[in-house]
XYZ file of C-alpha atoms in Angstrom:
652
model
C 16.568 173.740 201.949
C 17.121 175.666 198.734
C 15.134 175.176 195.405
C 16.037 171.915 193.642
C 15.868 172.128 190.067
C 17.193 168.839 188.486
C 17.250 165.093 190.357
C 18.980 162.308 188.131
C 16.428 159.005 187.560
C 17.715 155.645 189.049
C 18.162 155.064 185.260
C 20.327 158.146 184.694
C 22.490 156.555 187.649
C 23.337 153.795 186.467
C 24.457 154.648 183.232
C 26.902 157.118 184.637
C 30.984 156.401 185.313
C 30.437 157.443 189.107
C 27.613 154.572 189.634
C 30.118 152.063 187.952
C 33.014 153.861 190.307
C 30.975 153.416 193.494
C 30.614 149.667 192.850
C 34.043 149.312 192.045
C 35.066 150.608 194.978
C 32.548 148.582 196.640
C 34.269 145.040 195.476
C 37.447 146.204 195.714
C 37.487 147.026 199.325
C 34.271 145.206 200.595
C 32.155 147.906 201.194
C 27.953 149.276 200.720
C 28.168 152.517 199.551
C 24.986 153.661 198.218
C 25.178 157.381 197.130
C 27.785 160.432 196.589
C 27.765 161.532 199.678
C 28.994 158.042 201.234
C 31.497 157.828 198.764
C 32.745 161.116 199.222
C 33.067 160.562 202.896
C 35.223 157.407 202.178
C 37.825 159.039 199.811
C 38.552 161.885 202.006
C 38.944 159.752 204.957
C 41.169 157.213 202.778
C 43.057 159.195 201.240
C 45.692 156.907 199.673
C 43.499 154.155 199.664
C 41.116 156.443 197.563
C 44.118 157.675 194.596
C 45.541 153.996 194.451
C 41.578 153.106 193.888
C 40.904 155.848 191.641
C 44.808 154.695 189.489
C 43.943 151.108 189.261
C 40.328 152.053 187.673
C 41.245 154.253 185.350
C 43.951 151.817 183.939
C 46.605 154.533 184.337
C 49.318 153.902 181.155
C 52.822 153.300 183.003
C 55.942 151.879 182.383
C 56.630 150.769 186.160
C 54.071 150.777 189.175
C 54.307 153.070 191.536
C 55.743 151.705 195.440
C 52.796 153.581 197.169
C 50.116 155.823 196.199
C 51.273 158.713 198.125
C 53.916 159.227 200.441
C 54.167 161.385 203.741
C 50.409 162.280 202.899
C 49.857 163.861 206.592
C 52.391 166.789 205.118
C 50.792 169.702 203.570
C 52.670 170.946 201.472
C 55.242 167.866 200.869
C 52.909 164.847 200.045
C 54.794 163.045 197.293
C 52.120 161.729 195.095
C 52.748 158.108 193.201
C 56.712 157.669 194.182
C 58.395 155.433 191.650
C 55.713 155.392 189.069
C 57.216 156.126 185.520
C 54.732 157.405 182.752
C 53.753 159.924 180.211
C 50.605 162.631 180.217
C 50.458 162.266 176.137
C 50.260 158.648 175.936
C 47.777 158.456 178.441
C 45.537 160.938 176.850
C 46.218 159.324 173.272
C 45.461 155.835 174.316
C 41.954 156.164 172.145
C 44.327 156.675 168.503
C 42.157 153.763 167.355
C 38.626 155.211 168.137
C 36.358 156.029 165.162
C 34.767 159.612 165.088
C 36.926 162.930 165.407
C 39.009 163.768 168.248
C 39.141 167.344 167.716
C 36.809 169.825 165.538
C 37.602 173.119 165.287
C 35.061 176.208 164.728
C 36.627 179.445 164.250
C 34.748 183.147 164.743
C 35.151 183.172 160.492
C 33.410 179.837 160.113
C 36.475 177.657 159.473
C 35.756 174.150 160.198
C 38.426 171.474 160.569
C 38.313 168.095 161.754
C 40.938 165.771 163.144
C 40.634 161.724 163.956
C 41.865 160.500 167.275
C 44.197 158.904 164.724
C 45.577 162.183 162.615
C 45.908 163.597 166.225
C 48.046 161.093 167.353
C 50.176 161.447 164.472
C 50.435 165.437 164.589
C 51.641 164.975 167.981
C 54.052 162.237 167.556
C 55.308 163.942 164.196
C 55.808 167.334 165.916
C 57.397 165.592 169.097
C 59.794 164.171 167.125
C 61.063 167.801 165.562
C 61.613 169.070 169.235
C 63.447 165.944 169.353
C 65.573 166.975 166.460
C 65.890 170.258 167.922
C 67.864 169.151 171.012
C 64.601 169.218 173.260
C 64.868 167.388 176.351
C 62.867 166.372 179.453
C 62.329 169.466 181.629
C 63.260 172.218 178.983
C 60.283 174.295 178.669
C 58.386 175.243 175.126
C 55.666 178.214 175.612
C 52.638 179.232 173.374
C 50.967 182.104 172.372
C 48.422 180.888 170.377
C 44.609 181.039 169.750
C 42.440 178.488 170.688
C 42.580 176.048 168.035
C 44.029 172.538 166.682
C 47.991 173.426 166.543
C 47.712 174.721 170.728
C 46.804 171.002 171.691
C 49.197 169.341 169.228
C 51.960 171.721 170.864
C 50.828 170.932 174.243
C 50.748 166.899 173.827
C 54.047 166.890 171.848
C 55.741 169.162 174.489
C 54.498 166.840 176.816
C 55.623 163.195 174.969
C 59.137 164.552 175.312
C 58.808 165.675 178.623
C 59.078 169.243 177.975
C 57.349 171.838 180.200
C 54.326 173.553 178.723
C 53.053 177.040 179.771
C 50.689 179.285 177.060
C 49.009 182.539 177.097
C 46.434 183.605 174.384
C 47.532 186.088 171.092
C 44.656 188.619 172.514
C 46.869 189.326 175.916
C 49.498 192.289 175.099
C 53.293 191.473 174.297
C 54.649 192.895 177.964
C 51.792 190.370 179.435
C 52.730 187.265 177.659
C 56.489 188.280 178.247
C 56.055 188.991 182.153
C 54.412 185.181 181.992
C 56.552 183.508 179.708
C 59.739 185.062 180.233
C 59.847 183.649 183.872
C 60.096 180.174 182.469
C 62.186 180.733 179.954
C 60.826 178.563 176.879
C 63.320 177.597 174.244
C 60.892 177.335 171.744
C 57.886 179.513 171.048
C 54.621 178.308 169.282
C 52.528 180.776 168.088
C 49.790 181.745 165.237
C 50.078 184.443 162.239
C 46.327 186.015 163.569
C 43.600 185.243 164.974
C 39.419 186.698 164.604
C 37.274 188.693 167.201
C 33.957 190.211 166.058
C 34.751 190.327 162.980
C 37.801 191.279 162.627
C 41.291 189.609 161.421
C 44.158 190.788 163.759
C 47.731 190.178 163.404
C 49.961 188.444 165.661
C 52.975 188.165 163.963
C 54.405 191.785 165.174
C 53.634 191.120 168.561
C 54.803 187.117 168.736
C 58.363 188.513 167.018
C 58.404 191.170 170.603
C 57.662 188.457 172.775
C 60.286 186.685 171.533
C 62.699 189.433 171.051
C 61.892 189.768 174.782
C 62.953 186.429 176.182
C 66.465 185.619 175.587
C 66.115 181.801 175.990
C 63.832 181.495 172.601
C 65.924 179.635 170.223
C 62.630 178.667 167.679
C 59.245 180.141 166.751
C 57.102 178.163 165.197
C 54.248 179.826 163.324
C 50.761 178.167 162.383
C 48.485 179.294 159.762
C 45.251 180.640 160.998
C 44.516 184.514 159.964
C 47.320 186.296 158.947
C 50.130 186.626 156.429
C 52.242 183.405 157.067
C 54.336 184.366 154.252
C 55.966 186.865 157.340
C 56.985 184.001 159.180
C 60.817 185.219 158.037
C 60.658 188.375 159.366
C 61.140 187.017 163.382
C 64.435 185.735 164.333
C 64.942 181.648 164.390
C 60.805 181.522 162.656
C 59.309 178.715 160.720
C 56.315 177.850 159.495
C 54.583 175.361 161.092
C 53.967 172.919 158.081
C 57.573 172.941 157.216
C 58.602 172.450 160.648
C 57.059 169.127 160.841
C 58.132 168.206 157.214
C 58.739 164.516 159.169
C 56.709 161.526 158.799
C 55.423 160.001 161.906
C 57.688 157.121 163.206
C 56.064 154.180 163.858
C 58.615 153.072 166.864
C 58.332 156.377 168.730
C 58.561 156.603 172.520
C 57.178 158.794 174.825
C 59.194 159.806 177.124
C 58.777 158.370 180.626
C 58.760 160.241 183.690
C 57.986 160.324 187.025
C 55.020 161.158 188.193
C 56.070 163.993 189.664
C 57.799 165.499 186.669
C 56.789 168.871 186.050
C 54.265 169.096 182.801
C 52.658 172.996 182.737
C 53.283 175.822 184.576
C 49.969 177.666 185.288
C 50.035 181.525 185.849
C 48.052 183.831 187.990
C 46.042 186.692 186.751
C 48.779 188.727 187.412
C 46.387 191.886 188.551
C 47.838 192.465 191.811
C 51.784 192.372 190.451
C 54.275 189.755 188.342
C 51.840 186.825 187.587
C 52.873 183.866 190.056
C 54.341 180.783 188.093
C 52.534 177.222 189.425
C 54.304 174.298 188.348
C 51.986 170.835 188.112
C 52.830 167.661 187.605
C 52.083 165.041 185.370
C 50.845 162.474 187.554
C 49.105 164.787 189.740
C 47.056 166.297 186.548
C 46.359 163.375 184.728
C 44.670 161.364 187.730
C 42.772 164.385 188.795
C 41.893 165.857 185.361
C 40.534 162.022 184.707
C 38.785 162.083 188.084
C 37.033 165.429 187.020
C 36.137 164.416 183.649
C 35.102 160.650 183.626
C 33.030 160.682 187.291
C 32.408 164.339 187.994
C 32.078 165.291 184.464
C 30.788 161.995 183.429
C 31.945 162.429 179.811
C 31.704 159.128 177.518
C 33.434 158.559 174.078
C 30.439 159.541 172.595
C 29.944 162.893 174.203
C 31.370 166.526 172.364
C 32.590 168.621 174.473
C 32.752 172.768 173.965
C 34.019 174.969 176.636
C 34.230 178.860 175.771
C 37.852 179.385 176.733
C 41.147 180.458 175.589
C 44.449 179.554 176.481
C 45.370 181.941 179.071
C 42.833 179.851 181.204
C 43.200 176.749 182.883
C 40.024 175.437 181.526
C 41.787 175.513 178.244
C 44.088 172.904 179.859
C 40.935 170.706 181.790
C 39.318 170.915 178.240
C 42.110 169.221 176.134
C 42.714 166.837 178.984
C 38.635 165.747 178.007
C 40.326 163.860 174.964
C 41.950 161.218 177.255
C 38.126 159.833 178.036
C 37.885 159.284 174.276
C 35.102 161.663 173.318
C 35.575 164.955 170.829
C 36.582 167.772 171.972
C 35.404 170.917 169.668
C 37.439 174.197 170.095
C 35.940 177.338 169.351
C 37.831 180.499 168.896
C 36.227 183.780 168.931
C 33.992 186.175 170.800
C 30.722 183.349 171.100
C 28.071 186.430 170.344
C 29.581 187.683 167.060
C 27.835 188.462 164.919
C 25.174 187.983 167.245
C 23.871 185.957 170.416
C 22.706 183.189 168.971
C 25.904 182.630 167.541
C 27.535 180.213 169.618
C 24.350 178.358 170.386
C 23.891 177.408 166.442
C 27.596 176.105 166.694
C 26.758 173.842 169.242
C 23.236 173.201 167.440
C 25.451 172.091 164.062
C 28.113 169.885 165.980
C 25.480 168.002 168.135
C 27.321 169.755 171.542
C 26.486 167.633 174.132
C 28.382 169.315 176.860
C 28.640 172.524 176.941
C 30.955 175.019 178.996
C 30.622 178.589 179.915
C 30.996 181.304 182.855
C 29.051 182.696 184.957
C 29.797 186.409 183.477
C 28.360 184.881 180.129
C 25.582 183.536 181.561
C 24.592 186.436 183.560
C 25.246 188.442 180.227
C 22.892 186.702 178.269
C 20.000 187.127 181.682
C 20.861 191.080 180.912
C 20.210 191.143 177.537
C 17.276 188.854 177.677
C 18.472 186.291 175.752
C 16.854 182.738 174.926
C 18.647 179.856 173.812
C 16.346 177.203 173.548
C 14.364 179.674 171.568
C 17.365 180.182 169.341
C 19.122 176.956 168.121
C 17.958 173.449 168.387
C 19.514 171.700 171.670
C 18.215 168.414 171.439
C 21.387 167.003 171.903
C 22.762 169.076 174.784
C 22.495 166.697 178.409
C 24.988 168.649 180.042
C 26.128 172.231 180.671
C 29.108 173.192 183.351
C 29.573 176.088 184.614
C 32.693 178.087 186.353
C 34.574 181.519 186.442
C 32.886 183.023 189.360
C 30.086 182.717 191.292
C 26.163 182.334 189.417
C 23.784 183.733 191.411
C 20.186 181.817 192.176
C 18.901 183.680 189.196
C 21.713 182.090 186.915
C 20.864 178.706 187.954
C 17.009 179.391 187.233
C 17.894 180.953 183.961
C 19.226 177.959 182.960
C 16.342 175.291 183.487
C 14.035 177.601 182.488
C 15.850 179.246 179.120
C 18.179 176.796 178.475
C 17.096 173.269 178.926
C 14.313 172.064 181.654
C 15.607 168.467 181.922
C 19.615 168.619 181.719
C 22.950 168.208 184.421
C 23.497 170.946 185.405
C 27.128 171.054 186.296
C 28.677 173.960 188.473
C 32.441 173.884 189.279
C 35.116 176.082 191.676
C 38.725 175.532 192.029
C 41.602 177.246 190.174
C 44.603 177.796 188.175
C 46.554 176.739 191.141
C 45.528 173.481 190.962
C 44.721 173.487 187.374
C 41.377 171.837 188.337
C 38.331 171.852 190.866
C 37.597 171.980 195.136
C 34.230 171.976 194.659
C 32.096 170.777 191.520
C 29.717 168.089 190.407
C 28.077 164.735 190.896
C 25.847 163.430 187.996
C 24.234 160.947 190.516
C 22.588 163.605 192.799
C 20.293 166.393 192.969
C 21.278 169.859 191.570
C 20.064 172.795 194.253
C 19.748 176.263 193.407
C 22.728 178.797 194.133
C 24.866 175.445 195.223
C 27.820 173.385 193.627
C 26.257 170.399 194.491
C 29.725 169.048 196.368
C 33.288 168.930 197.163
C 35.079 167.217 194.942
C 36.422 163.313 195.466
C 39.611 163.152 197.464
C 39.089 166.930 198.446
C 39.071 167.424 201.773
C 37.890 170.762 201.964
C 36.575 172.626 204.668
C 35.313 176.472 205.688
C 36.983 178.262 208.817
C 36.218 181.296 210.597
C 38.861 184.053 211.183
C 40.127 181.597 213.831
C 40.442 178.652 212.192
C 37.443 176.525 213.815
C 35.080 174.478 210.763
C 31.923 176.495 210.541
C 28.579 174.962 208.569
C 25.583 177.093 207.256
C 27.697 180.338 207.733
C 30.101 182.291 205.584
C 33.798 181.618 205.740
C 37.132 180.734 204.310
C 37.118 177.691 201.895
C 40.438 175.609 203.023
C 41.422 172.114 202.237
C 42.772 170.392 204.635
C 44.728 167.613 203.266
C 46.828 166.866 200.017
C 46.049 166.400 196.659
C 47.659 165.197 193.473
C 47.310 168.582 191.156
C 48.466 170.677 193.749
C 51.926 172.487 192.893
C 54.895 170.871 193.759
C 56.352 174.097 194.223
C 56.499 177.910 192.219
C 58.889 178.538 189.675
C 62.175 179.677 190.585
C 61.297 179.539 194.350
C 64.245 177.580 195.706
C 63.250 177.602 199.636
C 59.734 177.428 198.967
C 58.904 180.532 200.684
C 56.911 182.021 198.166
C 54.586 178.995 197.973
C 54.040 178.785 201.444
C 52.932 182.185 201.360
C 50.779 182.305 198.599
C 48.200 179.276 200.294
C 50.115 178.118 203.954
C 50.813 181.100 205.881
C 46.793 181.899 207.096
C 46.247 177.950 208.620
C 49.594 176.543 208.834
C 49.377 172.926 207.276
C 46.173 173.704 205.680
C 45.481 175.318 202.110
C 44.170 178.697 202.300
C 42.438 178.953 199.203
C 41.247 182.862 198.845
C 37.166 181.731 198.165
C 34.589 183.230 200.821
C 31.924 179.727 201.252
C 29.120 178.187 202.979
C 28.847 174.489 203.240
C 25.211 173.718 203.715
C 24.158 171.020 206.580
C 21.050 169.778 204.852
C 21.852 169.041 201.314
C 25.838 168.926 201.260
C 26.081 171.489 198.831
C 28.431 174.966 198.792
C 27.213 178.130 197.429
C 30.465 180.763 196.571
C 30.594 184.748 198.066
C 33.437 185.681 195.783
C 37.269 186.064 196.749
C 37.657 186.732 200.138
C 40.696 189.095 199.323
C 37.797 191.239 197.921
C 35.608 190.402 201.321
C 33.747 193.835 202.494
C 33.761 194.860 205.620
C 31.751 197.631 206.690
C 31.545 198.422 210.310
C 33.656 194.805 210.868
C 30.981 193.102 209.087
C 31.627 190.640 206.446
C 30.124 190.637 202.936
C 30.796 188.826 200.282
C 30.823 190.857 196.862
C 28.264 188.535 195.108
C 25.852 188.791 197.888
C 25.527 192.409 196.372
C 26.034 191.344 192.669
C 23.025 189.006 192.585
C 21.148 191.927 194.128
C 21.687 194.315 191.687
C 21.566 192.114 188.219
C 18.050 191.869 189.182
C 17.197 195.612 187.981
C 16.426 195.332 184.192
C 18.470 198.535 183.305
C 21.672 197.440 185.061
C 24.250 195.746 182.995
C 26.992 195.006 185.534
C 27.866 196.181 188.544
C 31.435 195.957 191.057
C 31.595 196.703 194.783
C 34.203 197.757 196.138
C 35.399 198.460 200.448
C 37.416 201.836 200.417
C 38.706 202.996 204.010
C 37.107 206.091 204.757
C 37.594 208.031 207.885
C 38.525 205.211 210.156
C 35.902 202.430 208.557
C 35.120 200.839 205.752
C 32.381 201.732 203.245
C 31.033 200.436 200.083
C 31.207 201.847 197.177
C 29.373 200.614 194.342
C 29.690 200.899 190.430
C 27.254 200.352 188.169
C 27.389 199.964 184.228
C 24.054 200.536 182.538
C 22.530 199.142 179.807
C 22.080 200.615 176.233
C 21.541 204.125 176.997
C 20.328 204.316 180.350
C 21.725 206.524 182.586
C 21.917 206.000 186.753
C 18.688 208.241 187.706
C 17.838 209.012 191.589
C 14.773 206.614 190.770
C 17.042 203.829 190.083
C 19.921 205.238 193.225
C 17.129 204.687 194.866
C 15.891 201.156 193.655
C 19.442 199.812 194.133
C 19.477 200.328 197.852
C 15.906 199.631 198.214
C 16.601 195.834 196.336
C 19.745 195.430 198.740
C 18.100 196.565 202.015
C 15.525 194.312 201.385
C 16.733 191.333 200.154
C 20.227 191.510 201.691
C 20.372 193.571 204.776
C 20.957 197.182 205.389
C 25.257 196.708 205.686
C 24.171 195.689 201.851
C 23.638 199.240 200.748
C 26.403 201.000 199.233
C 26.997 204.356 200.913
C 28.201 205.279 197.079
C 26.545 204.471 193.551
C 28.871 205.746 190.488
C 27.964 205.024 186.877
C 31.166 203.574 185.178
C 31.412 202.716 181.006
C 32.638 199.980 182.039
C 33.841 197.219 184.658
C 37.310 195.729 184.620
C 37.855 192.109 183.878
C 40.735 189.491 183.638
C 41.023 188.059 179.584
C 38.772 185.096 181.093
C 36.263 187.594 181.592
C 36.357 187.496 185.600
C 35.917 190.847 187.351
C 38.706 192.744 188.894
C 38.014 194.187 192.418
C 41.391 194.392 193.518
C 42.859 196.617 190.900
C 39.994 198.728 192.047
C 40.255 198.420 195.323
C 43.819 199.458 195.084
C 42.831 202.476 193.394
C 40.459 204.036 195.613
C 42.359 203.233 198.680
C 45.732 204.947 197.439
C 47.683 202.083 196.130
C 49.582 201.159 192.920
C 48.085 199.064 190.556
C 50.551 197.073 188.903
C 50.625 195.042 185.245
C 47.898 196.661 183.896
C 48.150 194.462 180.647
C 46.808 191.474 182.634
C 43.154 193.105 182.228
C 40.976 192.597 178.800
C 39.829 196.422 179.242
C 42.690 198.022 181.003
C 41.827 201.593 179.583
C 38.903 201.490 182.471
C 41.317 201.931 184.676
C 41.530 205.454 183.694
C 38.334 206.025 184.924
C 38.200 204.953 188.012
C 41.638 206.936 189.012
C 39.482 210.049 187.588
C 36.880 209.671 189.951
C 39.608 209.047 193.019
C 39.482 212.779 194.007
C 35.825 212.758 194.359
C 35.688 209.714 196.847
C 38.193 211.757 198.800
């Protein structure tokens, strides 16, 4: 059994939402459960019985029930989730408008603080809901953003939403040909966007490139342009633009309705990285993401009104969406925008210090950052408040999770997560009423059936494999944009285990403690000599020598088999000695095994990552093995690229 860090006091339990679930569920349906595991077993082996459960205790907002929880829910895909229900995701998530305390505070990089009440929120929303209106906007047109991460982004989102309107958004720090390859495909009729935005330091101007992205999609009748760091004064210069505060020159009206729906109405379309060729466009639902967004926030997440949630994201991310869905358990959500260690580390952690942050959201690229540069938090900022951090983005190696009780907090919930854009929420994740194991999400999520396969499809435990899911639920697409036959859905998660989601994640499920500990994307899966290796098997490896920054591993086909080649990115200005060639391979021999060792170590400036700061293997892969790499614009750093096609001809 692996290292267990944190265990939650019978007093912890109790006060949490899962506790009060568990005896809910008891009552309700005359059973004993005692524990998350027993519980878990029962809502993936009652599947409806678990979502009409799950509906009726969350006190879902509706306008008329639903005839069954979920119908046909042995098909997968084609599980119709909540048939007959009629509701709205905004009025749901608005139900607190009456709750004291602020709803949303914003902190940007340039020290702007704002704060709105769950009550100014609700009118913002309502107000700008009712200019779509006025602007002909209807259920199932589709308004886009391409905004920072602040206020205005959720107001857009929940207004789109009270009318029924689709939302999609990428962030102002993505390139114009990016946002248009994602936005385009959905064709918004109205664009919301911001006249700048900060990064370390500096004030940079969106305006240019938000009048290209429109120029670029024909179906933009509107831009809307908030005030953040630019000239909004400008606002003229693009085609059908307005400023934000005149567009919603409207009082709120106190008999508006939100549109009602059914639950399967489509809310957001969700895009893929786009690294590998035309980002993919997922379309989710609104049922399907409100009950599971409430599921992961309330019992997994166990957030309270009183709680403050930050989560270091932008809106290219789907944690940008999970975030603003945190306002529908009443507590205050607090946006930052910015790069979180400008002007220095510390930075963020004196933001979350000055708000009282009791939650607190970050990657596992940050964290591992902060390991490299020997960083100390608790040393830095005052955490007293903080009971909670969670975790996602990739996978934290053992040394993350230590870092974290030991630099962090000793005595918090420590709350890793997997899952994904394409269901805008989480496989495997958290549960507050158990312990939290080293290297290990400590479970699969309620409801999520998930399991891990060999090559062959047969369920494998303690061993390395596919992560699959092998029945339906709620926030899964209901199909891709513009795919008419479904064909290109299918393909994308069916086509490996037909009737089971394929999700892409190399896992093992642990016998003793329940747990799953993450290898990294099995599309990135080496495979020297036949052998399989997940990527962060080598990454948490090779953080562990002090002068190593970063590192990326990547299987080219060489003379008939597969080798690894590995890149390394030093720190400050070391440079990749035969001393330190040589403690690489020594670390991985040792503490992996000898298919481990690279049979190549380059120094690169740099390693190539997606704008949510996840690291790109494909793109690289595809390089060294002859291919095209396509949409280059989908990476933060895409200039690296240059690099590694200069070092092709040497691993020739």
């Amino acid at each position: 059994m692996r290292n267990m860090l944190w265990k939650p006091s019978d007093e912890y339990i109790r006060s949490t939402k899962m506790f009060e679930f568990i005896c809910y569920v008891n009552k309700k349906h005359s059973l004993e459960l005692h524990d998350y595991p027993a519980l878990y077993d029962w809502s993936v082996k009652n599947i409806p019985e678990f979502w009409d459960t799950l509906w009726q205790f969350f006190e879902i907002i509706v306008s008329r029930p639903y005839l069954t929880p979920v119908k046909d829910p042995e098909k997968l895909p084609g599980a119709d989730w909540f048939p007959g229900a009629m509701l709205n995701y905004a009025e749901n998530l608005l139900r607190y408008s009456e709750l004291d305390g602020p709803a949303l505070i914003f902190r940007g990089e340039n020290e702007t603080r704002l704060e709105l009440s769950h009550r100014e929120l609700y009118n913002n929303v309502v107000r700008l809901a009712t200019a779509f209106r006025a602007d002909g906007i209807k259920a199932g047109d589709t308004i886009a953003a391409y905004m920072p991460n602040m206020p205005e982004t959720v107001i857009g989102m929940l207004a789109a939403a009270a009318t029924g309107a689709v939302w999609c958004s990428c962030a102002t720090d993505i390139g114009y040909t990016a946002a248009i390859d994602r936005l385009g495909q959905v064709k918004p009729r109205i664009l919301l966007t911001a006249d700048g935005y900060y990064y370390k330091g500096k004030s940079f101007d969106v305006l240019e490139n938000a009048g290209l992205v429109a120029a670029g999609i024909n179906s933009v009748e509107k831009v809307i342009v908030a005030h953040y760091a630019g000239d909004s004064s400008k606002t003229g210069n693009i085609p059908g633009g307005v400023r934000w505060e005149d567009y919603l020159a409207v009082k709120a009206p106190a008999d508006f309705v939100f549109e009602q729906l059914p639950s399967g109405h489509p809310l957001v379309v969700m895009f893929s990285s786009g690294t590998t060729g035309k980002p993919k466009c997922m379309v989710q639902s609104a049922g399907g993401l409100l009950i599971n967004q409430l599921k992961e926030l309330l019992l997994h997440t166990d957030l309270k009104p009183s709680d403050r949630l930050l989560y270091i994201t932008t809106c290219s991310w789907m944690m940008w969406n999970w975030q603003l869905a945190a306002i529908g358990t009443g507590c205050t959500v607090v946006l930052y925008d910015g790069n979180p260690s400008w002007p220095e580390t510390s930075s963020i952690w004196r933001v979350l210090e000055e708000e009282k942050v009791t939650v607190f959201g970050l990657s596992a690229s940050y964290i591992h950052a902060l390991m490299s540069e020997g960083f100390s938090p608790k040393n830095s900022a005052d955490l007293s408040a903080l009971r909670e951090i969670s975790q996602t983005g990739s996978a934290l190696s053992d040394a993350g999770f230590d870092f974290v009780y030991r630099e962090i907090k000793n005595d918090l919930f420590f709350n890793s997560i997997a899952g994904g854009t394409d269901i805008n929420g989480c496989f495997c994740t958290a549960s507050p009423i158990s312990p939290v194991y080293s290297g290990e999400l400590q479970s699969a999520g309620l409801g999520m059936k998930i399991n891990c396969y060999d090559e062959n499809g047969r369920p494998l435990k303690d061993e390395q494999g596919e992560l699959v899911c092998e029945a339906p639920s709620p926030s899964m697409p209901v199909g891709f944009w513009d795919d008419p036959d479904g064909s290109r859905y299918l393909d994308a998660y069916f086509r490996v285990y037909p009737g089971i989601w394929h999700h892409g994640d190399y896992i093992v499920i642990h016998s003793d403690t329940g747990g799953i500990t993450y290898y990294g994307r099995s599309d990135a899966v080496l495979k020297p000599s036949g052998v399989r290796i997940g990527t962060s098997e080598i990454y948490n490896q090779v953080q562990k020598i002090d002068s190593i920054e970063d590192s990326l591993a990547i299987g080219q086909e060489y003379h008939g088999n597969q080798r690894i080649v590995l890149f390394v990115k030093m720190k400050g200005g070391n440079e990749l000695t035969p001393d330190i060639d040589k403690a690489i391979r020594k670390t991985l021999r040792e503490n992996a095994s000898p298919r481990h060792v690279p049979e190549v170590i380059l120094s690169a400036p740099d390693i190539p990552r997606t704008m949510n700061g996840k690291k790109v293997e494909s793109a690289i892969a595809n390089i060294l093995n002859g291919r095209k790499v396509t949409n280059r614009d989908a990476l933060a750093n895409p200039e690296i690229l240059d690099f590694f096609e200069s070092v092709l001809p040497q691993l020739q």
